[in-house]
XYZ file of C-alpha atoms in Angstrom:
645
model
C -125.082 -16.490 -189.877
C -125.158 -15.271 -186.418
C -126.078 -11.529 -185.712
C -122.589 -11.424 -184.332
C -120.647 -12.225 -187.367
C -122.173 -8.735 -188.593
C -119.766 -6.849 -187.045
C -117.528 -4.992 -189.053
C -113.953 -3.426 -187.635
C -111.645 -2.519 -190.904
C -108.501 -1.971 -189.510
C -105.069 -0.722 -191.950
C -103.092 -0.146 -188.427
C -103.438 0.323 -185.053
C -102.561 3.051 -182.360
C -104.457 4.745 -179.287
C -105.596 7.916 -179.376
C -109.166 8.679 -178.068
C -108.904 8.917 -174.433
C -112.329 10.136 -173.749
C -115.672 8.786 -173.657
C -118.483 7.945 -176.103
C -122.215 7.350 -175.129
C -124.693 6.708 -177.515
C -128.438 7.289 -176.869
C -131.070 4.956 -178.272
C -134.965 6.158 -177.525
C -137.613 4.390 -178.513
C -141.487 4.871 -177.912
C -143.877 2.532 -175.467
C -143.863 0.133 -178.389
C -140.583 -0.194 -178.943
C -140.048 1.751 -182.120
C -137.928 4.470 -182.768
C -138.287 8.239 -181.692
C -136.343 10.306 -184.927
C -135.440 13.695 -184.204
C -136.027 13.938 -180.534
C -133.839 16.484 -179.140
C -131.097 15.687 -176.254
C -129.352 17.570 -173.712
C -126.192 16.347 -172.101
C -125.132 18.373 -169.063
C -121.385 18.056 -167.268
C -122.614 18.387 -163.556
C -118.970 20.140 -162.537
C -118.398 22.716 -165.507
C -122.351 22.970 -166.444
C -121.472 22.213 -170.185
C -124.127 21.930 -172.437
C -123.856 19.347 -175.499
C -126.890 19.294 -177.387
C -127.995 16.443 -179.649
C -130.452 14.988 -182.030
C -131.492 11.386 -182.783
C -131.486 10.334 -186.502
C -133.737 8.413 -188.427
C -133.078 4.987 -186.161
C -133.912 7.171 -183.022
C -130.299 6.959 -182.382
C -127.328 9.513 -181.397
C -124.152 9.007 -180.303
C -121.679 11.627 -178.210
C -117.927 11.449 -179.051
C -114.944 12.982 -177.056
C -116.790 13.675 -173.944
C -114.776 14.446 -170.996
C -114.848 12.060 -168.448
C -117.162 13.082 -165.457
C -120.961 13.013 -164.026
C -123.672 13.953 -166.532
C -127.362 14.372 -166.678
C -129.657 13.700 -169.725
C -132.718 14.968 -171.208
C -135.125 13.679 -173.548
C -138.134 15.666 -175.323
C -140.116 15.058 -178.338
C -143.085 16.023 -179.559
C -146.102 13.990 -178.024
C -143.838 12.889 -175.591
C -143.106 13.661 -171.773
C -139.860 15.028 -170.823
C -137.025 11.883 -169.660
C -134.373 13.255 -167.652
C -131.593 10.894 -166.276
C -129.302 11.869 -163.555
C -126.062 10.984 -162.386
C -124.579 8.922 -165.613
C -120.981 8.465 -164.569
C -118.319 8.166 -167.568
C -114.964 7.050 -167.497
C -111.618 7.307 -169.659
C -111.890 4.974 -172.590
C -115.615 4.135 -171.686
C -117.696 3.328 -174.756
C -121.443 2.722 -173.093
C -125.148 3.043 -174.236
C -127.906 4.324 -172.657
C -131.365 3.172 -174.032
C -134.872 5.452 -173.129
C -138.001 4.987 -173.509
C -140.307 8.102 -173.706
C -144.168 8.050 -172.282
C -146.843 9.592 -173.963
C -147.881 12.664 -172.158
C -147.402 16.337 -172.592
C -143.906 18.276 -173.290
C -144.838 20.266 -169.570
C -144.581 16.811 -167.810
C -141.075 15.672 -166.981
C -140.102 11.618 -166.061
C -136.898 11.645 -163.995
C -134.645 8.972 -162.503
C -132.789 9.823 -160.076
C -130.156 7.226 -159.306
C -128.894 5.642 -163.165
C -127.496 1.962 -162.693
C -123.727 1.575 -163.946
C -123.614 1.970 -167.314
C -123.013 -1.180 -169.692
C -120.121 -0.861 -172.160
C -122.306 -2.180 -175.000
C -120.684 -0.306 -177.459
C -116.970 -1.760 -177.784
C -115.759 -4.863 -177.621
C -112.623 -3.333 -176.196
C -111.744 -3.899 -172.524
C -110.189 -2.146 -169.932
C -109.600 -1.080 -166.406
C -110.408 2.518 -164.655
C -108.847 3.534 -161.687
C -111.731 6.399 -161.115
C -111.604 9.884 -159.174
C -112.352 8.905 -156.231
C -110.223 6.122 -155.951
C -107.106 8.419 -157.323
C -108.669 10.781 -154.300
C -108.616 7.990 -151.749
C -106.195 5.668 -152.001
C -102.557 6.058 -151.083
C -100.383 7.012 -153.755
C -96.939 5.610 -153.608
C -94.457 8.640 -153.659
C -97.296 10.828 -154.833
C -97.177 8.814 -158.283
C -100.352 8.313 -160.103
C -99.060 5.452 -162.348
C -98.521 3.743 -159.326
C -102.371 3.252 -159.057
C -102.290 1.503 -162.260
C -101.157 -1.670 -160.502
C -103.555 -2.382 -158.465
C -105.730 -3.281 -161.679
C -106.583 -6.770 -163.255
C -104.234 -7.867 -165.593
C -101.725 -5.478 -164.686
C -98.522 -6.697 -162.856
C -95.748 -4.220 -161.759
C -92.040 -5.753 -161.510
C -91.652 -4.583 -157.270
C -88.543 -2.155 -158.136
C -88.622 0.303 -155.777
C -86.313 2.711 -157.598
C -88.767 2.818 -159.760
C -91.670 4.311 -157.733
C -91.211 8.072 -157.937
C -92.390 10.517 -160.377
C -89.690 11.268 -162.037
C -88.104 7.696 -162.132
C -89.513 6.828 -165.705
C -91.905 4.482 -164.339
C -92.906 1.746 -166.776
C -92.462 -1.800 -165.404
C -95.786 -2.662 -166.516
C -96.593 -6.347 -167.994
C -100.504 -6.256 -169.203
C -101.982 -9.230 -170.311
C -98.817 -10.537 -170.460
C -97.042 -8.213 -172.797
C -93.555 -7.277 -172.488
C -92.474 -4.650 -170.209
C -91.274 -1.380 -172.054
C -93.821 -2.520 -174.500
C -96.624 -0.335 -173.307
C -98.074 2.707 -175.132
C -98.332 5.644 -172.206
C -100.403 8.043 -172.840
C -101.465 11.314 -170.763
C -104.785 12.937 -171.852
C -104.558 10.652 -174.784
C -101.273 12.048 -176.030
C -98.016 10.057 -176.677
C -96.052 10.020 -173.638
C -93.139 7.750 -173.880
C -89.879 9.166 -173.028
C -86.691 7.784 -174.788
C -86.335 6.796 -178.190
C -86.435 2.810 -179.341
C -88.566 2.026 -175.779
C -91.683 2.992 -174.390
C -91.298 4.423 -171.032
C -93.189 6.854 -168.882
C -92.183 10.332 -170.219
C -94.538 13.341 -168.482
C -95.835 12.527 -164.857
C -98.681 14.624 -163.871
C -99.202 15.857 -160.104
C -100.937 13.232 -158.355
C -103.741 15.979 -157.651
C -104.533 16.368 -160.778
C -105.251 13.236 -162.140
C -108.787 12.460 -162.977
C -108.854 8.967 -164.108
C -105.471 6.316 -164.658
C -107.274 3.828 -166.780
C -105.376 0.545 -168.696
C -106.801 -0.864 -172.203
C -105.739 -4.608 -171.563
C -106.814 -5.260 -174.959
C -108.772 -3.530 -177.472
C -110.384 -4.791 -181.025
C -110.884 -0.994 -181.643
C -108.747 0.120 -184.759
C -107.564 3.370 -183.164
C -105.725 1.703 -180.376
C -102.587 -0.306 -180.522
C -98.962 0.733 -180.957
C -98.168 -1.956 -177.984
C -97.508 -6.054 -177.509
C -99.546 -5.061 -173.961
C -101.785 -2.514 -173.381
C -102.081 1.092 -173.350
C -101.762 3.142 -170.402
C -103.534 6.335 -169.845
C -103.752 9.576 -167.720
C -106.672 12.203 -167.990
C -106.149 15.302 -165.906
C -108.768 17.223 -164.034
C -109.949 20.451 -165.630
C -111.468 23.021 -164.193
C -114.940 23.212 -163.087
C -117.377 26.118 -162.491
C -116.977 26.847 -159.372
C -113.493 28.048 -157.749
C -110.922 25.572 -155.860
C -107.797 26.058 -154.085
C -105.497 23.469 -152.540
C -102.656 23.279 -150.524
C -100.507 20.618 -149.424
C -97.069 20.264 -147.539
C -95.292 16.351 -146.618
C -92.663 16.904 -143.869
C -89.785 14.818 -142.681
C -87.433 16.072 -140.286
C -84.538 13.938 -138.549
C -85.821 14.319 -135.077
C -88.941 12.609 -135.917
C -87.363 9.328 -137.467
C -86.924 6.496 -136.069
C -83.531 4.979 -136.171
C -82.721 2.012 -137.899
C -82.162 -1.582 -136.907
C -78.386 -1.886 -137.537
C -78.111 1.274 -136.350
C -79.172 0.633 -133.187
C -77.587 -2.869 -133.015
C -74.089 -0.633 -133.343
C -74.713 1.859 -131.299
C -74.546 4.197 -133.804
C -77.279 7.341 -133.725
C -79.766 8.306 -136.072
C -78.712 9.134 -140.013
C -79.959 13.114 -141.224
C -82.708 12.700 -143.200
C -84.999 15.684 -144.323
C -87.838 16.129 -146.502
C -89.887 18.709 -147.586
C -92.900 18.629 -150.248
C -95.217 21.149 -150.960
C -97.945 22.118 -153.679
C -100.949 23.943 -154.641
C -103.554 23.694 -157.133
C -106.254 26.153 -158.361
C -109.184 25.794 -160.740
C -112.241 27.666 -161.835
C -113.965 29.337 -164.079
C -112.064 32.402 -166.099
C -115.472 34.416 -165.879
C -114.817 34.702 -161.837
C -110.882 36.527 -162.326
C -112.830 38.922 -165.062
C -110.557 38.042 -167.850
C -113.299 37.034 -170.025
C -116.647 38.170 -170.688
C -119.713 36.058 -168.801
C -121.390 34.720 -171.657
C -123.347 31.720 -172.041
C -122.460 30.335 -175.596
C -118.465 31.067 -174.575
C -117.156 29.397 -171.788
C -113.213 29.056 -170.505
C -111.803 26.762 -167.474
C -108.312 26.977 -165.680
C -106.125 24.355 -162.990
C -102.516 25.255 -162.229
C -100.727 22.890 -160.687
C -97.199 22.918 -158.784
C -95.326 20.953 -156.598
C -92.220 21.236 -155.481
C -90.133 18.240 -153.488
C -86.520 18.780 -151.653
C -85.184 15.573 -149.769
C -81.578 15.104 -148.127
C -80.561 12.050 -148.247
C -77.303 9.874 -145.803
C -75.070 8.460 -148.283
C -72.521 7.854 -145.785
C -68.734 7.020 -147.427
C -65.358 4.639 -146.341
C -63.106 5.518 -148.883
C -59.564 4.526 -149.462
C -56.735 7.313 -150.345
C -52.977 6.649 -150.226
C -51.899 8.171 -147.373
C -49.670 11.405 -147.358
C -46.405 10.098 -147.280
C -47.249 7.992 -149.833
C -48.097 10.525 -152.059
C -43.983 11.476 -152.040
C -43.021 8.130 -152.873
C -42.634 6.664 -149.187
C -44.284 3.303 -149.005
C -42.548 2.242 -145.685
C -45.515 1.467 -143.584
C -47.575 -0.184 -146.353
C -48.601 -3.825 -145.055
C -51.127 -6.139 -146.166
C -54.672 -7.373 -144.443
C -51.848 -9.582 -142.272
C -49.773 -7.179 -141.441
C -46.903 -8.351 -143.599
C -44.587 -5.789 -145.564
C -46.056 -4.976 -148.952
C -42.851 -4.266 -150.708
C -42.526 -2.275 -153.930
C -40.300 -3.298 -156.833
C -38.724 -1.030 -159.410
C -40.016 -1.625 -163.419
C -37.288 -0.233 -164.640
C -34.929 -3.405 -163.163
C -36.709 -6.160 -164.770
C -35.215 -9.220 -165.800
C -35.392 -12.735 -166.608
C -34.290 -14.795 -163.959
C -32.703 -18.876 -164.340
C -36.418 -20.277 -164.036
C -37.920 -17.860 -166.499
C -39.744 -15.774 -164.704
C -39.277 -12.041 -164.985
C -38.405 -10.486 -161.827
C -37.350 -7.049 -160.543
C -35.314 -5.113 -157.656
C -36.844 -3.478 -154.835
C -36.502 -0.241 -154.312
C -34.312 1.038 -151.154
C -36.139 1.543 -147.667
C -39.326 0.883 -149.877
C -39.125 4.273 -150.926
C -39.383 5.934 -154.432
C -36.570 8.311 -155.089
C -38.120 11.671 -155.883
C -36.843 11.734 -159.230
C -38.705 8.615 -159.878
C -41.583 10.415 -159.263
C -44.019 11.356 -162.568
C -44.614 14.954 -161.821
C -47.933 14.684 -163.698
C -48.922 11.592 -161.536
C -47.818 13.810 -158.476
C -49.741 16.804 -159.812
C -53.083 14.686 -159.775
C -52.639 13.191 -156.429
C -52.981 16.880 -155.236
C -56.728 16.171 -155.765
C -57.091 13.590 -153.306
C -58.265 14.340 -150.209
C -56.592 13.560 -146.694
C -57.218 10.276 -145.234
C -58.838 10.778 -141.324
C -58.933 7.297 -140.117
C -56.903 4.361 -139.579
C -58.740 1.127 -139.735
C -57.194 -2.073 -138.203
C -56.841 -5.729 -140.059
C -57.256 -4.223 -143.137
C -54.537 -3.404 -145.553
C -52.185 -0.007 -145.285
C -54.351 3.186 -146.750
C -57.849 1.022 -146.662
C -60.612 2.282 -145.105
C -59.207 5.456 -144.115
C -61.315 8.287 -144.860
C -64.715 8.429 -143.459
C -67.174 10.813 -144.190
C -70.362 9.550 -142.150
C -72.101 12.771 -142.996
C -72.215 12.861 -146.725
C -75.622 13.792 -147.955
C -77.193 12.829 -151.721
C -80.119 15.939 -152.642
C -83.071 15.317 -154.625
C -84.608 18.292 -156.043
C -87.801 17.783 -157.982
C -90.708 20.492 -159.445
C -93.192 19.658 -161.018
C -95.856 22.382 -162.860
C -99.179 22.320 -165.192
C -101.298 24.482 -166.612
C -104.939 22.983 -168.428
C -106.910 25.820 -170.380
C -110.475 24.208 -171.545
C -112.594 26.201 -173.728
C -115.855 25.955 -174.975
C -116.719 28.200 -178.336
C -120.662 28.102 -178.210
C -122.091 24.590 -178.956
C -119.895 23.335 -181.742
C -116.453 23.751 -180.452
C -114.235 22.332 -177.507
C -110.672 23.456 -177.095
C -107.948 22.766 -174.832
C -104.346 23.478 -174.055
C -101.989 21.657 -171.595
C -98.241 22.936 -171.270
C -96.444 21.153 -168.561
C -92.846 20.955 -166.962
C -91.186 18.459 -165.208
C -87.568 18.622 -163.588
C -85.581 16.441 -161.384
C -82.132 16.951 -160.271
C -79.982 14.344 -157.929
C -76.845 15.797 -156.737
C -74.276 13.629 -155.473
C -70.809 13.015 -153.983
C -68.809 9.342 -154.464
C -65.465 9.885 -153.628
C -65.582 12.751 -150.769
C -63.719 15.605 -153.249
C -64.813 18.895 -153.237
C -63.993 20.627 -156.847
C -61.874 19.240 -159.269
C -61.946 15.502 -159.227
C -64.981 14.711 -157.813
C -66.666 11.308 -158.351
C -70.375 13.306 -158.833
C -72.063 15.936 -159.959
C -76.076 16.372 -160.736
C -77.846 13.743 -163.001
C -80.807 15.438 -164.561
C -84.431 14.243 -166.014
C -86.318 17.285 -167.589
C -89.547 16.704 -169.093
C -91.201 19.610 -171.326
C -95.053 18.351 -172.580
C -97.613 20.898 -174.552
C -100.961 19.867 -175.913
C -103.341 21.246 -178.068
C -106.217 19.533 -178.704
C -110.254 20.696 -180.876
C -112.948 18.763 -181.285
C -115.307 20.295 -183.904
C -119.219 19.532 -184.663
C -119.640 20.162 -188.235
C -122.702 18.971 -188.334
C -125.946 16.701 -187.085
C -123.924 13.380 -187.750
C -119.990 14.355 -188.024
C -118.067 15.334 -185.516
C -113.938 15.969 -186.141
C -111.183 15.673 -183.358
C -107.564 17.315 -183.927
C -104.775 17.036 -181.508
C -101.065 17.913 -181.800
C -98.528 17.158 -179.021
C -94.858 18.028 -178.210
C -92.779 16.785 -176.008
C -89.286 16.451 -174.665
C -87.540 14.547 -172.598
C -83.219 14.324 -171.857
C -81.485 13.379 -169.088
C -77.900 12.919 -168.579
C -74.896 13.362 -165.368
C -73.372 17.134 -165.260
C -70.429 17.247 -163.310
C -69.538 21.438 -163.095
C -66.387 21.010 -160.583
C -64.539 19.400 -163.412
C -65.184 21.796 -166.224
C -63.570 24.572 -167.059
C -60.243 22.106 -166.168
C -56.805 23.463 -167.544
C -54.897 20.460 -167.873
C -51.353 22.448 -168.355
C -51.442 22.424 -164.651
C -51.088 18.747 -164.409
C -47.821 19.248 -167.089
C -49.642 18.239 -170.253
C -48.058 19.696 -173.052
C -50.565 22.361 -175.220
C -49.924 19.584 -178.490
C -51.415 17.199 -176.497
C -54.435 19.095 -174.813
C -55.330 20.195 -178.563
C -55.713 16.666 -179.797
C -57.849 15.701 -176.593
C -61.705 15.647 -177.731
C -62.693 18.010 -174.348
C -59.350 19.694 -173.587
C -61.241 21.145 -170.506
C -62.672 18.130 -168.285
C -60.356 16.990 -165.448
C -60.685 13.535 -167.242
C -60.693 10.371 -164.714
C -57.613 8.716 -162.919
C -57.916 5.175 -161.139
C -55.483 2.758 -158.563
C -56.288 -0.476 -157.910
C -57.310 -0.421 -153.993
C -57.827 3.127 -153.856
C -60.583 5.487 -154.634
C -60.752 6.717 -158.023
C -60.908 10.657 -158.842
C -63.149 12.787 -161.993
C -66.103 11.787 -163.979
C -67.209 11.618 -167.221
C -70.252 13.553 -168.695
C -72.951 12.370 -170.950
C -77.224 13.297 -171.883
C -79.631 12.267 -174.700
C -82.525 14.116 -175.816
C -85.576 12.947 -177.207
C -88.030 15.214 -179.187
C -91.384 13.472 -180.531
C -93.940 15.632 -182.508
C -97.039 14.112 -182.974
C -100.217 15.105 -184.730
C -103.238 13.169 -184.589
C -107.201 13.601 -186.138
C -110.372 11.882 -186.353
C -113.419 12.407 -188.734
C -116.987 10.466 -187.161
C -119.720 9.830 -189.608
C -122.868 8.454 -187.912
C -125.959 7.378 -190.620
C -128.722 5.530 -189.409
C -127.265 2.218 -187.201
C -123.545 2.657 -188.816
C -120.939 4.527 -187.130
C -118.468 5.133 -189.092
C -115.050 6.370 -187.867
C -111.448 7.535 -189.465
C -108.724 8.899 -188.419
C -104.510 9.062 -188.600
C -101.627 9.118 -186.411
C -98.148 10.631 -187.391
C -95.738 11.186 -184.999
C -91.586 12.624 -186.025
C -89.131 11.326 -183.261
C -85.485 13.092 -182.970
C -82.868 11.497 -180.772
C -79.779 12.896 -179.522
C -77.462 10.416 -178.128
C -73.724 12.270 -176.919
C -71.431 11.092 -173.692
C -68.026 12.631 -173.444
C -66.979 9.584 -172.704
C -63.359 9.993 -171.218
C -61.340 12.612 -172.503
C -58.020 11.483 -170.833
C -58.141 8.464 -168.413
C -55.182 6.562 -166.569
C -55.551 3.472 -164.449
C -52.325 2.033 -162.330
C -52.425 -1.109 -160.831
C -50.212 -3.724 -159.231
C -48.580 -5.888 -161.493
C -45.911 -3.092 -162.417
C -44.272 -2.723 -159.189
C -44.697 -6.483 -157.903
C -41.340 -9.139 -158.014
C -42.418 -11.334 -161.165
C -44.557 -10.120 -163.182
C -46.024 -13.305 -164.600
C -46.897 -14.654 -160.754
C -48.863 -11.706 -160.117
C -51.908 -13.934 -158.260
C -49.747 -14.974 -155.743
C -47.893 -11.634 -155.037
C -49.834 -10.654 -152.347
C -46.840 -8.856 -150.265
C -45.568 -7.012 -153.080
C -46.744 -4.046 -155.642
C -48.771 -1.532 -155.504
C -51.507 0.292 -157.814
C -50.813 3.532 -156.934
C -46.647 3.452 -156.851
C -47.283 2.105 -160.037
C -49.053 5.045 -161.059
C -46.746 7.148 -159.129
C -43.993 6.292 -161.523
C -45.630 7.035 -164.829
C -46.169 3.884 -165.983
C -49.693 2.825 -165.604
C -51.199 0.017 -166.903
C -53.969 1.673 -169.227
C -54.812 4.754 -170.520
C -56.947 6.013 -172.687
C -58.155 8.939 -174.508
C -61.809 8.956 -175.994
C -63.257 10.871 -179.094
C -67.509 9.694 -179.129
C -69.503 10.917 -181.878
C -72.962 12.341 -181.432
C -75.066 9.702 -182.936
C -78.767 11.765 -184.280
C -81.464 9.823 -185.061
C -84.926 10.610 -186.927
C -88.250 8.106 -186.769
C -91.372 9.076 -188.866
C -94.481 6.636 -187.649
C -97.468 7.249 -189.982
C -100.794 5.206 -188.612
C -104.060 5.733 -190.435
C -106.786 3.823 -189.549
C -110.806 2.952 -190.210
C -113.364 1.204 -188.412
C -117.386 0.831 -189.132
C -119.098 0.179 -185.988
C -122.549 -1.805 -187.112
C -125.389 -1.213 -184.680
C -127.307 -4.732 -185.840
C -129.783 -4.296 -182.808
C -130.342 -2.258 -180.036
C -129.236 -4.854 -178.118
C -126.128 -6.055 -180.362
C-alpha cells in the first residue's frame, strides 16, 4: 500500500477554529538521522517573544497556535554548531515544516541563513488563500472594508452588490469553491462571527488598520474546520509589538470638491450636497513603556486601540404627492386627470343598481364634500401632511407637488477595539479582544417633520469580546481555550412617532386600550398620494461560544482533540402596524364594478376623507425567541510516515 494511504484524519464533526499557525521542526544530523533533544528557540521579530522547544525522540517538534508574523530559529545540540534561520514568514491557517540539518562543529560556532525560501505547507492537506500584511497595507480597500480583500483570492467570487461593500453592511456574498452564498463560516481571530440567526453573515468588522491577515480555507480535510458548504473566512488582527506606534488618519469629502454629475449637468441643474468625514487612530506597544507593568523578562503584556469614526451626508432628493389644501376640506373642484379632464367624485352613500346591473352612484354637488361628510378622524390625520410647494404640469391634480431637492439621508458609523496580548513566562499566552461596532442611517421618505414621518434611524450594533489561553503543560502537550461573545441586532426606530396620543385623532380610550402599541402614530395610505407614519421593528442575536483543544505529539504522531459548543439566542419582534388605514379609488368612482376604466372619476383620498376606506387594519405580532445549542467535538491523528510525507 502506498505511503500515502497511511494517513490517518478521524473525524466525528467538523468546524474551524484554529486560526493561527503551526510549524514543525525536523533536524537531522549530516547523515540524515535524527538529532533527539536538541533545543529550539523561536523568536517573533515584532514583539521579541520567546517560544522555546525541544525535539523528541524522532528529532522532531512541532509549534502550535503561533501568531502569525516573521520569526527567527535556532538550533543547538551538543556536538553540534549553532543553526539559526532568519526571516520564516507565517501566515493565518499556515501549517508548514521546516527541516535542518546541523554540522558538526563546536556549540561557540553559529551557521546562519539569512534569507529562508517560502515555506512549504507540508503539513496539511488543507488549502487556502492569504491575503498577507502587506497586501492588507497596500492595496486599496473598498470603503475601508477588509473582507473586501477577500475577493481578490482564487476560488473566491463576490456577487458585485455594491450595497454591500461597507463595513457595517453585513458583508457576506461570498461563493468559495462553489458553495452557497450565506453558507460561509466567518470568523475573526478564529472566533465565530456570523451575525443573524439561521444564516451565516458577516457579524464584527474590524478597522481596516488593524487587520493582519484576511485568509479563506477553500477546502480543508482538517477535522477542526468545517461548519460551511464553502469555505471559511477569517480575520486575524494586529497586536501589539514592542516598540510604540501611533496612527492617524482623516478621508474628506466636501461638496465644493465634487464633481457634478452627468444628468445633472445635462439639466442644468447644480451640484447635489454631499459631505464626508472619516477619521481614526490607532496605538500599540508594549505596556512596560506607559509603566503600568513591571519590565520583566519572563512577563510580557501588548496593547492596540483602535477607533474610527465615519459621518457622511447624503442627497436623497424627494417629489412627493400631497392633496392639496383645499382638498383637505372636502373641495375637489380643480382635481383633473394626466389630460386635464375633470376627475369627478361620487358619493358611497348613493349607490345603486342601475337597469344594466352595474352599481352606480351620485356625484356630489360642485365636486365638493359637504363638511359634515367629512370623518373628523380622517381630517385630524391630514393635519400631518405637509403643504404642497409646486405645481407640476401634464400630470394629474396634487401629483408631483412638493419638492424637497435638499433632503439629506446621514450615515453615522464608529467603530472601536481594544487587543490585550499577554505572555505569562514561557508556558502561557493570553489574550483579550472587546470590540464595538455601531451604525446608524437616519432618514426622511415622505418630507414630515414629527409625527408621521415616513423614517426614522435603522440601526446595526455589533458588541464582540474574546478571551482566548493557550497553555504548555508540558514537552509534548500543549492546550488552547477560547470563549467568545457576541451580539448583533438591528432594526428601524422611528422616535417622532412615539410617545403618539391617539385621542387627538378622536379615537375613543376603549379602542386605544385594545390597540397592541396604543402610542405609535400607526400608518395611513391614499392611493396617488404620499403615505404618512412607520412601523417599528429589531432582532437580536446573542451567540456564546466556547471552544478548546488538547495536542499530544509522541514520536512521528500528532495527535490532536478538541470541541466546539456554541448557545445561539434570537429575538425576532416588529410592531408591525398598530392601527393602519388605506383609502383608495374605487369608493368614490361612478360604478363600482368598472373601476379599470374610471379614469375621470374617484379619488383615494376623498375616499378616505369620508371614513370609509378600503382597508384597515390593526396588528398584534408576537415576539418569536429562539434558542440553538451546536455541540462539535472532533479528533484527528496527523501520521508523520516520512520526513518527506
Amino acid at each position: 500500500m502506498k505511503p500515502l494511504l497511511a494517513i490517518l484524519a478521524l473525524a466525528f464533526t467538523v468546524n474551524a477554529q484554529d486560526f493561527r499557525a503551526r510549524l514543525t521542526v525536523t533536524v537531522a544530523d549530516p547523515s540524515g538521522k535524527s538529532v533527539p533533544a536538541a533545543k529550539l528557540e523561536l523568536r517573533n521579530t515584532s514583539t521579541l517573544e520567546v517560544f522555546p522547544g525541544q525535539t523528541n525522540e524522532a528529532g522532531v517538534y512541532t509549534y502550535l497556535f503561533l501568531p502569525p508574523g516573521a520569526y527567527s530559529l535556532e538550533i543547538s545540540a551538543p556536538g553540534f554548531r549553532v543553526a539559526k534561520r532568519e526571516n520564516i514568514v507565517l501566515q493565518t491557517y499556515q501549517a508548514s515544516g521546516i527541516s535542518v540539518t546541523l554540522e558538526v562543529g563546536g556549540v561557540t560556532e553559529t551557521v546562519t541563513v539569512t534569507a529562508e525560501g517560502a515555506l512549504l505547507e507540508t503539513e496539511s492537506a488543507s488549502r487556502g488563500v492569504v491575503v498577507n500584511a502587506k497586501l492588507v497595507e497596500d492595496l486599496p480597500v473598498v470603503n475601508k472594508n477588509p473582507l473586501m480583500l477577500g475577493q481578490f483570492l482564487p476560488g473566491v467570487f463576490m456577487r458585485p452588490l455594491g450595497v454591500y461593500t461597507h463595513p457595517w453592511t453585513l458583508t457576506s456574498q461570498f461563493m468559495i469553491n462553489g458553495g452557497l452564498i450565506g453558507l460561509n463560516e466567518f470568523q475573526v481571530d478564529g472566533a465565530p462571527n456570523n451575525a443573524r440567526f439561521g444564516v451565516n453573515v458577516y457579524g464584527y468588522t474590524p478597522p481596516n488598520e488593524t487587520v493582519r491577515e484576511v485568509s479563506v480555507q477553500a477546502n480543508s480535510y482538517d477535522a477542526q474546520y468545517g461548519r460551511t458548504s464553502g469555505g471559511v473566512v477569517n480575520v486575524t488582527t494586529k497586536s501589539g509589538t514592542n516598540n510604540f506606534h501611533a496612527d492617524f488618519w482623516t478621508y474628506l469629502q466636501r461638496p465644493g470638491w465634487n464633481a457634478n454629475s452627468f444628468q445633472n449637468n445635462a439639466i442644468g441643474a447644480p451640484r447635489t450636497r454631499q459631505r464626508q468625514n472619516q477619521w481614526g487612530l490607532q496605538v500599540s506597544g508594549p505596556l512596560t513603556q506607559l509603566k503600568l507593568l513591571p519590565k520583566k523578562d519572563r512577563f510580557q503584556m501588548f496593547y492596540l486601540f483602535s477607533w474610527d469614526k465615519y459621518h457622511t451626508e447624503l442627497p436623497n432628493p424627494l417629489i412627493l404627492s400631497y392633496p392639496e389644501p383645499e382638498m383637505r376640506n372636502g373641495d375637489f373642484s380643480r382635481l383633473t386627470n394626466a389630460a386635464n379632464q375633470r376627475v369627478t367624485i361620487y358619493d358611497p352613500a348613493t349607490g345603486r343598481v342601475d337597469a344594466t346591473g352595474n352599481f352606480v352612484r351620485d356625484p356630489f354637488a360642485g365636486n365638493v364634500i359637504p363638511s359634515t361628510r367629512i370623518h373628523p378622524i380622517a381630517k385630524a390625520v391630514a393635519g400631518y401632511m405637509p403643504r404642497p410647494n409646486t405645481q407640476t404640469a401634464g400630470v394629474r391634480y396634487a401629483t408631483s407637488n412638493l419638492r424637497l431637492p435638499g433632503n439629506l439621508h446621514y450615515w453615522d458609523f464608529y467603530n472601536w477595539m481594544v487587543r490585550l496580548d499577554m505572555n505569562l513566562g514561557s508556558k502561557h499566552r493570553l489574550f483579550f479582544r472587546p470590540a464595538r461596532m455601531l451604525f446608524d442611517e437616519t432618514s426622511n421618505y415622505n418630507g414630515v417633520q414629527g409625527p408621521g414621518i415616513e423614517g426614522g434611524t435603522f440601526s446595526r450594533s455589533n458588541h464582540a469580546l474574546l478571551a482566548d489561553w493557550v497553555g504548555t503543560l508540558g514537552p509534548s502537550i500543549v492546550v488552547n481555550l477560547r470563549a467568545n461573545v457576541s451580539r448583533y441586532g438591528e432594526g428601524w426606530n422611528s422616535p417622532p412617532n412615539r410617545a403618539f396620543d391617539l385621542a387627538t385623532l378622536g379615537f375613543s380610550p376603549s379602542l386605544i386600550r385594545q390597540i397592541s402599541h396604543p402610542t405609535l402614530f400607526g400608518r395611513w395610505e391614499w392611493a396617488g398620494y404620499t403615505a404618512l407614519g412607520r412601523a417599528e421593528n429589531w432582532n437580536n442575536t446573542n451567540t456564546y461560544s466556547l471552544q478548546g483543544s488538547v495536542s499530544k505529539f509522541a514520536g512521528a504522531h500528532g495527535i490532536r482533540m478538541g470541541f466546539d459548543i456554541r448557545l445561539t439566542h434570537y429575538l425576532d419582534y416588529s410592531t408591525g402596524n398598530p392601527i393602519f388605514f388605506r383609502g383608495n379609488a374605487d369608493y368614490t368612482r361612478r360604478v363600482w364594478n368598472l373601476a379599470a376604466s374610471e379614469t375621470d372619476s374617484g379619488d383615494g383620498f376623498a375616499t378616505f376623507l369620508l371614513g370609509t376606506p378600503s382597508t384597515g387594519s390593526a396588528t398584534h405580532n408576537v415576539r418569536p425567541w429562539f434558542r440553538s445549542w451546536y455541540l462539535a467535538p472532533w479528533v484527528q491523528d496527523d501520521w508523520k510516515v516520512t520526513r518527506k510525507l
